[in-house]
Amino acid sequence: MENQFYPMPRLGDTAPTFEASTTQGKIKFPEDFKDKWVILFSHPSDFTPVCTSEFMTFGKMQKEFDDLNCQLIGISIDGLYSHIAWLRTIKEKIEYKDMKNIEVTFPLIDDVSMKVANLYGMVQPNESTTTAVRAVFFIDPKGIIRTIVYYPLALGRNFDELKRILIGLQTVDNFNVALPADWRPGDDVIIPTAGSCGVAKDRMEDKSGNIHCYDWFFCTKKLSKEEVESKLGK
Ligand code: BEZ
């Protein structure tokens, strides 16, 4: 049978709207999460090991994402009773690494109909026709999709990287800068390439010691960790 074609949302698109039942009640997306960042992420299946390790990690880090004004929302093609039973098992029975008694309090969407998973291109038939891949959508407070990351079924996500992406997006927006490879708060940031040679020349000749140009098209400036942290969550 031919796979049905579902268009996939892309960076810069408005996040597709939907209504769904979740472990925390019904939601209207994204309108219930106005003025917040959202990480909407899919997992292949409840009661599977990689997904369990991921949910425990997100559950453990939940306060860190709350502090960044970010709502976590999970989704899989399982029903509500499966979700509830799985999350209860995680809390009551699973001890993994330094994590135990982990309570997941962010919503987990019941998507047995695959409506939301298809809307977001989370089912990628050459990987699996029956489950969602590990997709992660970063949606900003204006409802715009800012980053999408996909992982395959067999590889658990890197949660430090997911947090770094969120902090990076908030830093880009608040300071009008770009961020170099492997950037972390406190590292130098990139001054977006100027439209005129005059500006580039000024930057090349900056005497303040704040700006460093490697060439006319590649200038960085200092941005302290404290300054970045003062704007996080905005
Ligand atoms: C897991 O979460 O362990 C998993 C789920 C689907 C396929 C492979 C692994």
PDB file of C-alpha atoms and ligand atoms in Angstrom:
ATOM      1  CA  MET A   1       0.000   0.000   0.000  1.00  0.00           C
ATOM      2  CA  GLU A   2       1.232   3.499  -0.845  1.00  0.00           C
ATOM      3  CA  ASN A   3       2.159   5.610   2.161  1.00  0.00           C
ATOM      4  CA  GLN A   4      -0.146   8.558   2.563  1.00  0.00           C
ATOM      5  CA  PHE A   5       1.631  11.888   2.177  1.00  0.00           C
ATOM      6  CA  TYR A   6       1.420  14.394   5.008  1.00  0.00           C
ATOM      7  CA  PRO A   7       3.106  17.783   4.593  1.00  0.00           C
ATOM      8  CA  MET A   8       5.634  18.477   7.339  1.00  0.00           C
ATOM      9  CA  PRO A   9       5.780  21.779   9.187  1.00  0.00           C
ATOM     10  CA  ARG A  10       9.015  23.658   8.625  1.00  0.00           C
ATOM     11  CA  LEU A  11      11.108  26.199  10.498  1.00  0.00           C
ATOM     12  CA  GLY A  12       9.418  29.591  10.556  1.00  0.00           C
ATOM     13  CA  ASP A  13       5.930  28.109  10.070  1.00  0.00           C
ATOM     14  CA  THR A  14       3.109  28.832  12.488  1.00  0.00           C
ATOM     15  CA  ALA A  15       2.666  25.740  14.664  1.00  0.00           C
ATOM     16  CA  PRO A  16      -0.371  23.742  13.442  1.00  0.00           C
ATOM     17  CA  THR A  17      -3.314  23.991  15.840  1.00  0.00           C
ATOM     18  CA  PHE A  18      -5.070  21.013  17.398  1.00  0.00           C
ATOM     19  CA  GLU A  19      -7.168  19.912  20.352  1.00  0.00           C
ATOM     20  CA  ALA A  20      -6.245  16.773  22.273  1.00  0.00           C
ATOM     21  CA  SER A  21      -6.764  14.760  25.441  1.00  0.00           C
ATOM     22  CA  THR A  22      -3.705  14.495  27.655  1.00  0.00           C
ATOM     23  CA  THR A  23      -2.711  13.069  31.014  1.00  0.00           C
ATOM     24  CA  GLN A  24      -3.305  16.582  32.390  1.00  0.00           C
ATOM     25  CA  GLY A  25      -6.720  17.127  30.768  1.00  0.00           C
ATOM     26  CA  LYS A  26      -7.826  18.530  27.422  1.00  0.00           C
ATOM     27  CA  ILE A  27      -5.606  21.059  25.662  1.00  0.00           C
ATOM     28  CA  LYS A  28      -6.034  23.510  22.804  1.00  0.00           C
ATOM     29  CA  PHE A  29      -2.704  23.955  21.124  1.00  0.00           C
ATOM     30  CA  PRO A  30      -1.010  26.386  21.003  1.00  0.00           C
ATOM     31  CA  GLU A  31      -3.573  28.800  22.423  1.00  0.00           C
ATOM     32  CA  ASP A  32      -3.449  27.326  25.957  1.00  0.00           C
ATOM     33  CA  PHE A  33       0.286  28.030  26.069  1.00  0.00           C
ATOM     34  CA  LYS A  34       0.309  31.687  25.021  1.00  0.00           C
ATOM     35  CA  ASP A  35       3.440  33.639  25.986  1.00  0.00           C
ATOM     36  CA  LYS A  36       5.392  30.469  26.699  1.00  0.00           C
ATOM     37  CA  TRP A  37       8.020  28.520  24.857  1.00  0.00           C
ATOM     38  CA  VAL A  38       6.874  24.975  24.137  1.00  0.00           C
ATOM     39  CA  ILE A  39       8.835  21.813  23.467  1.00  0.00           C
ATOM     40  CA  LEU A  40       6.444  19.385  21.760  1.00  0.00           C
ATOM     41  CA  PHE A  41       8.127  16.010  21.514  1.00  0.00           C
ATOM     42  CA  SER A  42       7.040  12.585  20.316  1.00  0.00           C
ATOM     43  CA  HIS A  43       8.188   9.155  21.433  1.00  0.00           C
ATOM     44  CA  PRO A  44       7.576   5.841  19.688  1.00  0.00           C
ATOM     45  CA  SER A  45       5.789   3.912  22.392  1.00  0.00           C
ATOM     46  CA  ASP A  46       4.895   3.719  26.085  1.00  0.00           C
ATOM     47  CA  PHE A  47       6.457   0.842  28.043  1.00  0.00           C
ATOM     48  CA  THR A  48       9.642   0.773  25.973  1.00  0.00           C
ATOM     49  CA  PRO A  49      13.110   1.207  27.451  1.00  0.00           C
ATOM     50  CA  VAL A  50      14.618   4.129  25.499  1.00  0.00           C
ATOM     51  CA  CYS A  51      11.403   6.139  25.906  1.00  0.00           C
ATOM     52  CA  THR A  52      11.353   5.367  29.630  1.00  0.00           C
ATOM     53  CA  SER A  53      14.914   6.650  30.064  1.00  0.00           C
ATOM     54  CA  GLU A  54      13.922   9.804  28.133  1.00  0.00           C
ATOM     55  CA  PHE A  55      10.785  10.476  30.156  1.00  0.00           C
ATOM     56  CA  MET A  56      12.674  10.031  33.399  1.00  0.00           C
ATOM     57  CA  THR A  57      15.288  12.508  32.206  1.00  0.00           C
ATOM     58  CA  PHE A  58      12.727  15.101  31.090  1.00  0.00           C
ATOM     59  CA  GLY A  59      10.780  14.517  34.336  1.00  0.00           C
ATOM     60  CA  LYS A  60      13.942  15.112  36.367  1.00  0.00           C
ATOM     61  CA  MET A  61      14.751  18.295  34.419  1.00  0.00           C
ATOM     62  CA  GLN A  62      11.209  19.673  34.421  1.00  0.00           C
ATOM     63  CA  LYS A  63      11.955  22.521  36.860  1.00  0.00           C
ATOM     64  CA  GLU A  64      14.895  23.627  34.690  1.00  0.00           C
ATOM     65  CA  PHE A  65      12.511  23.965  31.722  1.00  0.00           C
ATOM     66  CA  ASP A  66       9.851  25.687  33.905  1.00  0.00           C
ATOM     67  CA  ASP A  67      12.503  28.230  34.902  1.00  0.00           C
ATOM     68  CA  LEU A  68      13.088  28.906  31.196  1.00  0.00           C
ATOM     69  CA  ASN A  69       9.358  29.607  30.737  1.00  0.00           C
ATOM     70  CA  CYS A  70       9.088  26.442  28.681  1.00  0.00           C
ATOM     71  CA  GLN A  71       6.177  24.008  28.678  1.00  0.00           C
ATOM     72  CA  LEU A  72       7.023  20.382  27.893  1.00  0.00           C
ATOM     73  CA  ILE A  73       4.370  18.391  26.022  1.00  0.00           C
ATOM     74  CA  GLY A  74       4.840  14.740  25.085  1.00  0.00           C
ATOM     75  CA  ILE A  75       2.918  12.751  22.502  1.00  0.00           C
ATOM     76  CA  SER A  76       2.763   9.179  21.253  1.00  0.00           C
ATOM     77  CA  ILE A  77       0.335   7.004  19.352  1.00  0.00           C
ATOM     78  CA  ASP A  78      -0.849   5.380  22.575  1.00  0.00           C
ATOM     79  CA  GLY A  79      -4.057   5.953  24.497  1.00  0.00           C
ATOM     80  CA  LEU A  80      -4.601   7.763  27.761  1.00  0.00           C
ATOM     81  CA  TYR A  81      -4.850   4.601  29.909  1.00  0.00           C
ATOM     82  CA  SER A  82      -1.554   3.329  28.547  1.00  0.00           C
ATOM     83  CA  HIS A  83       0.083   6.717  29.244  1.00  0.00           C
ATOM     84  CA  ILE A  84      -1.264   6.841  32.791  1.00  0.00           C
ATOM     85  CA  ALA A  85      -0.205   3.247  33.561  1.00  0.00           C
ATOM     86  CA  TRP A  86       3.272   3.812  32.104  1.00  0.00           C
ATOM     87  CA  LEU A  87       3.884   7.061  34.007  1.00  0.00           C
ATOM     88  CA  ARG A  88       2.669   5.397  37.216  1.00  0.00           C
ATOM     89  CA  THR A  89       5.069   2.476  36.635  1.00  0.00           C
ATOM     90  CA  ILE A  90       7.921   4.930  36.082  1.00  0.00           C
ATOM     91  CA  LYS A  91       7.138   6.723  39.347  1.00  0.00           C
ATOM     92  CA  GLU A  92       6.534   3.658  41.466  1.00  0.00           C
ATOM     93  CA  LYS A  93       8.972   1.093  40.105  1.00  0.00           C
ATOM     94  CA  ILE A  94      11.793   2.382  37.945  1.00  0.00           C
ATOM     95  CA  GLU A  95      15.127   3.292  39.435  1.00  0.00           C
ATOM     96  CA  TYR A  96      17.556   4.226  36.677  1.00  0.00           C
ATOM     97  CA  LYS A  97      20.955   5.858  37.139  1.00  0.00           C
ATOM     98  CA  ASP A  98      20.482   8.572  39.787  1.00  0.00           C
ATOM     99  CA  MET A  99      16.731   8.813  39.091  1.00  0.00           C
ATOM    100  CA  LYS A 100      13.915   7.321  41.108  1.00  0.00           C
ATOM    101  CA  ASN A 101      10.403   8.301  42.131  1.00  0.00           C
ATOM    102  CA  ILE A 102      10.203  10.512  39.042  1.00  0.00           C
ATOM    103  CA  GLU A 103       6.791  12.060  38.606  1.00  0.00           C
ATOM    104  CA  VAL A 104       6.009  13.333  35.115  1.00  0.00           C
ATOM    105  CA  THR A 105       3.561  16.200  35.530  1.00  0.00           C
ATOM    106  CA  PHE A 106       3.712  17.716  32.046  1.00  0.00           C
ATOM    107  CA  PRO A 107       0.941  16.693  29.596  1.00  0.00           C
ATOM    108  CA  LEU A 108       1.319  13.561  27.515  1.00  0.00           C
ATOM    109  CA  ILE A 109      -1.049  13.579  24.522  1.00  0.00           C
ATOM    110  CA  ASP A 110      -3.276  10.609  23.661  1.00  0.00           C
ATOM    111  CA  ASP A 111      -2.884  10.310  19.886  1.00  0.00           C
ATOM    112  CA  VAL A 112      -4.326   6.893  19.034  1.00  0.00           C
ATOM    113  CA  SER A 113      -5.872   8.455  15.932  1.00  0.00           C
ATOM    114  CA  MET A 114      -2.390   9.669  14.820  1.00  0.00           C
ATOM    115  CA  LYS A 115      -4.005  13.026  14.052  1.00  0.00           C
ATOM    116  CA  VAL A 116      -1.403  15.165  15.805  1.00  0.00           C
ATOM    117  CA  ALA A 117       1.539  12.948  14.846  1.00  0.00           C
ATOM    118  CA  ASN A 118       0.589  13.244  11.159  1.00  0.00           C
ATOM    119  CA  LEU A 119      -0.052  16.988  11.455  1.00  0.00           C
ATOM    120  CA  TYR A 120       3.529  17.427  12.692  1.00  0.00           C
ATOM    121  CA  GLY A 121       5.206  14.890  10.369  1.00  0.00           C
ATOM    122  CA  MET A 122       6.189  12.726  13.330  1.00  0.00           C
ATOM    123  CA  VAL A 123       5.371   9.462  11.535  1.00  0.00           C
ATOM    124  CA  GLN A 124       8.159   8.806   9.077  1.00  0.00           C
ATOM    125  CA  PRO A 125       7.108   5.623   7.270  1.00  0.00           C
ATOM    126  CA  ASN A 126      10.544   4.441   6.210  1.00  0.00           C
ATOM    127  CA  GLU A 127      11.549   4.446   9.904  1.00  0.00           C
ATOM    128  CA  SER A 128       8.203   3.091  11.195  1.00  0.00           C
ATOM    129  CA  THR A 129       4.637   3.124   9.905  1.00  0.00           C
ATOM    130  CA  THR A 130       3.117   2.354  13.285  1.00  0.00           C
ATOM    131  CA  THR A 131       4.897   4.707  15.680  1.00  0.00           C
ATOM    132  CA  ALA A 132       6.183   8.248  15.771  1.00  0.00           C
ATOM    133  CA  VAL A 133       9.915   8.905  15.545  1.00  0.00           C
ATOM    134  CA  ARG A 134      11.612  10.923  18.284  1.00  0.00           C
ATOM    135  CA  ALA A 135      10.695  14.402  17.002  1.00  0.00           C
ATOM    136  CA  VAL A 136      11.298  17.605  18.981  1.00  0.00           C
ATOM    137  CA  PHE A 137       9.597  20.877  18.003  1.00  0.00           C
ATOM    138  CA  PHE A 138      10.679  24.130  19.690  1.00  0.00           C
ATOM    139  CA  ILE A 139       7.835  26.638  19.425  1.00  0.00           C
ATOM    140  CA  ASP A 140       8.289  30.236  20.532  1.00  0.00           C
ATOM    141  CA  PRO A 141       5.806  32.387  22.504  1.00  0.00           C
ATOM    142  CA  LYS A 142       4.405  33.723  19.199  1.00  0.00           C
ATOM    143  CA  GLY A 143       3.564  30.175  18.082  1.00  0.00           C
ATOM    144  CA  ILE A 144       6.339  29.953  15.483  1.00  0.00           C
ATOM    145  CA  ILE A 145       8.355  26.756  14.971  1.00  0.00           C
ATOM    146  CA  ARG A 146      11.961  27.702  15.625  1.00  0.00           C
ATOM    147  CA  THR A 147      13.856  24.391  15.691  1.00  0.00           C
ATOM    148  CA  ILE A 148      13.010  20.813  14.763  1.00  0.00           C
ATOM    149  CA  VAL A 149      15.181  17.858  15.737  1.00  0.00           C
ATOM    150  CA  TYR A 150      14.548  14.242  14.750  1.00  0.00           C
ATOM    151  CA  TYR A 151      16.116  11.180  16.305  1.00  0.00           C
ATOM    152  CA  PRO A 152      15.506   7.608  15.143  1.00  0.00           C
ATOM    153  CA  LEU A 153      13.746   4.954  17.209  1.00  0.00           C
ATOM    154  CA  ALA A 154      16.853   3.341  18.635  1.00  0.00           C
ATOM    155  CA  LEU A 155      18.731   6.454  19.796  1.00  0.00           C
ATOM    156  CA  GLY A 156      17.732   8.371  22.943  1.00  0.00           C
ATOM    157  CA  ARG A 157      17.885  12.132  22.810  1.00  0.00           C
ATOM    158  CA  ASN A 158      20.569  14.330  24.397  1.00  0.00           C
ATOM    159  CA  PHE A 159      18.692  16.445  26.923  1.00  0.00           C
ATOM    160  CA  ASP A 160      21.571  18.798  27.621  1.00  0.00           C
ATOM    161  CA  GLU A 161      21.496  19.652  23.919  1.00  0.00           C
ATOM    162  CA  LEU A 162      17.724  20.203  23.987  1.00  0.00           C
ATOM    163  CA  LYS A 163      18.177  22.632  26.891  1.00  0.00           C
ATOM    164  CA  ARG A 164      21.097  24.303  25.089  1.00  0.00           C
ATOM    165  CA  ILE A 165      18.911  24.816  22.001  1.00  0.00           C
ATOM    166  CA  LEU A 166      16.212  26.506  24.107  1.00  0.00           C
ATOM    167  CA  ILE A 167      18.712  28.778  25.847  1.00  0.00           C
ATOM    168  CA  GLY A 168      20.331  29.513  22.484  1.00  0.00           C
ATOM    169  CA  LEU A 169      17.026  30.522  20.867  1.00  0.00           C
ATOM    170  CA  GLN A 170      16.176  32.813  23.798  1.00  0.00           C
ATOM    171  CA  THR A 171      19.655  34.364  23.595  1.00  0.00           C
ATOM    172  CA  VAL A 172      19.388  34.935  19.820  1.00  0.00           C
ATOM    173  CA  ASP A 173      16.041  36.713  20.325  1.00  0.00           C
ATOM    174  CA  ASN A 174      17.027  38.817  23.327  1.00  0.00           C
ATOM    175  CA  PHE A 175      20.430  39.991  22.123  1.00  0.00           C
ATOM    176  CA  ASN A 176      20.055  39.974  18.318  1.00  0.00           C
ATOM    177  CA  VAL A 177      23.140  37.833  17.863  1.00  0.00           C
ATOM    178  CA  ALA A 178      24.050  34.532  16.238  1.00  0.00           C
ATOM    179  CA  LEU A 179      25.751  31.724  18.137  1.00  0.00           C
ATOM    180  CA  PRO A 180      28.821  29.774  17.078  1.00  0.00           C
ATOM    181  CA  ALA A 181      29.389  26.030  17.153  1.00  0.00           C
ATOM    182  CA  ASP A 182      29.028  24.479  20.607  1.00  0.00           C
ATOM    183  CA  TRP A 183      28.112  27.857  22.166  1.00  0.00           C
ATOM    184  CA  ARG A 184      27.264  27.904  25.844  1.00  0.00           C
ATOM    185  CA  PRO A 185      26.272  30.931  28.010  1.00  0.00           C
ATOM    186  CA  GLY A 186      29.407  32.965  28.732  1.00  0.00           C
ATOM    187  CA  ASP A 187      31.061  32.169  25.381  1.00  0.00           C
ATOM    188  CA  ASP A 188      31.575  34.935  22.804  1.00  0.00           C
ATOM    189  CA  VAL A 189      28.652  35.475  20.414  1.00  0.00           C
ATOM    190  CA  ILE A 190      28.625  36.342  16.722  1.00  0.00           C
ATOM    191  CA  ILE A 191      27.669  39.796  15.514  1.00  0.00           C
ATOM    192  CA  PRO A 192      25.377  39.182  12.528  1.00  0.00           C
ATOM    193  CA  THR A 193      27.155  40.066   9.299  1.00  0.00           C
ATOM    194  CA  ALA A 194      26.766  43.778   8.580  1.00  0.00           C
ATOM    195  CA  GLY A 195      25.131  44.944   5.394  1.00  0.00           C
ATOM    196  CA  SER A 196      27.832  47.498   4.573  1.00  0.00           C
ATOM    197  CA  CYS A 197      31.599  47.471   4.369  1.00  0.00           C
ATOM    198  CA  GLY A 198      31.673  50.676   6.433  1.00  0.00           C
ATOM    199  CA  VAL A 199      30.142  48.940   9.408  1.00  0.00           C
ATOM    200  CA  ALA A 200      32.455  45.975   8.928  1.00  0.00           C
ATOM    201  CA  LYS A 201      35.457  48.322   8.900  1.00  0.00           C
ATOM    202  CA  ASP A 202      34.276  49.976  12.162  1.00  0.00           C
ATOM    203  CA  ARG A 203      34.014  46.610  13.754  1.00  0.00           C
ATOM    204  CA  MET A 204      37.439  45.552  12.517  1.00  0.00           C
ATOM    205  CA  GLU A 205      38.867  48.694  14.117  1.00  0.00           C
ATOM    206  CA  ASP A 206      36.970  48.463  17.426  1.00  0.00           C
ATOM    207  CA  LYS A 207      39.251  49.579  20.250  1.00  0.00           C
ATOM    208  CA  SER A 208      37.012  48.647  23.185  1.00  0.00           C
ATOM    209  CA  GLY A 209      38.405  45.139  23.314  1.00  0.00           C
ATOM    210  CA  ASN A 210      34.853  43.793  23.243  1.00  0.00           C
ATOM    211  CA  ILE A 211      34.798  42.835  19.586  1.00  0.00           C
ATOM    212  CA  HIS A 212      37.120  40.419  17.883  1.00  0.00           C
ATOM    213  CA  CYS A 213      37.117  40.039  14.095  1.00  0.00           C
ATOM    214  CA  TYR A 214      38.676  36.956  12.556  1.00  0.00           C
ATOM    215  CA  ASP A 215      37.979  38.486   9.137  1.00  0.00           C
ATOM    216  CA  TRP A 216      35.480  41.046   7.779  1.00  0.00           C
ATOM    217  CA  PHE A 217      32.660  38.459   7.745  1.00  0.00           C
ATOM    218  CA  PHE A 218      33.342  36.843  11.122  1.00  0.00           C
ATOM    219  CA  CYS A 219      33.203  39.083  14.205  1.00  0.00           C
ATOM    220  CA  THR A 220      32.415  38.042  17.767  1.00  0.00           C
ATOM    221  CA  LYS A 221      31.742  40.018  20.929  1.00  0.00           C
ATOM    222  CA  LYS A 222      31.644  39.235  24.600  1.00  0.00           C
ATOM    223  CA  LEU A 223      28.312  38.443  26.232  1.00  0.00           C
ATOM    224  CA  SER A 224      28.611  37.455  29.863  1.00  0.00           C
ATOM    225  CA  LYS A 225      26.853  34.468  31.379  1.00  0.00           C
ATOM    226  CA  GLU A 226      25.180  36.855  33.858  1.00  0.00           C
ATOM    227  CA  GLU A 227      23.728  38.990  31.026  1.00  0.00           C
ATOM    228  CA  VAL A 228      22.435  35.895  29.256  1.00  0.00           C
ATOM    229  CA  GLU A 229      20.946  34.497  32.459  1.00  0.00           C
ATOM    230  CA  SER A 230      19.208  37.788  33.240  1.00  0.00           C
ATOM    231  CA  LYS A 231      17.136  37.364  30.050  1.00  0.00           C
ATOM    232  CA  LEU A 232      16.440  33.637  30.119  1.00  0.00           C
ATOM    233  CA  GLY A 233      12.804  32.647  30.303  1.00  0.00           C
ATOM    234  CA  LYS A 234      11.817  35.762  28.321  1.00  0.00           C
TER     235      LYS A 234
HETATM  236  C1  BEZ B   1      12.456   2.221  23.003  1.00  0.00           C
HETATM  237  O1  BEZ B   1      11.990   3.253  23.446  1.00  0.00           O
HETATM  238  O2  BEZ B   1      13.177   1.486  23.662  1.00  0.00           O
HETATM  239  C2  BEZ B   1      12.198   1.858  21.573  1.00  0.00           C
HETATM  240  C3  BEZ B   1      10.961   2.156  21.014  1.00  0.00           C
HETATM  241  C4  BEZ B   1      10.713   1.795  19.698  1.00  0.00           C
HETATM  242  C5  BEZ B   1      11.687   1.146  18.958  1.00  0.00           C
HETATM  243  C6  BEZ B   1      12.924   0.892  19.525  1.00  0.00           C
HETATM  244  C7  BEZ B   1      13.190   1.230  20.847  1.00  0.00           C
END
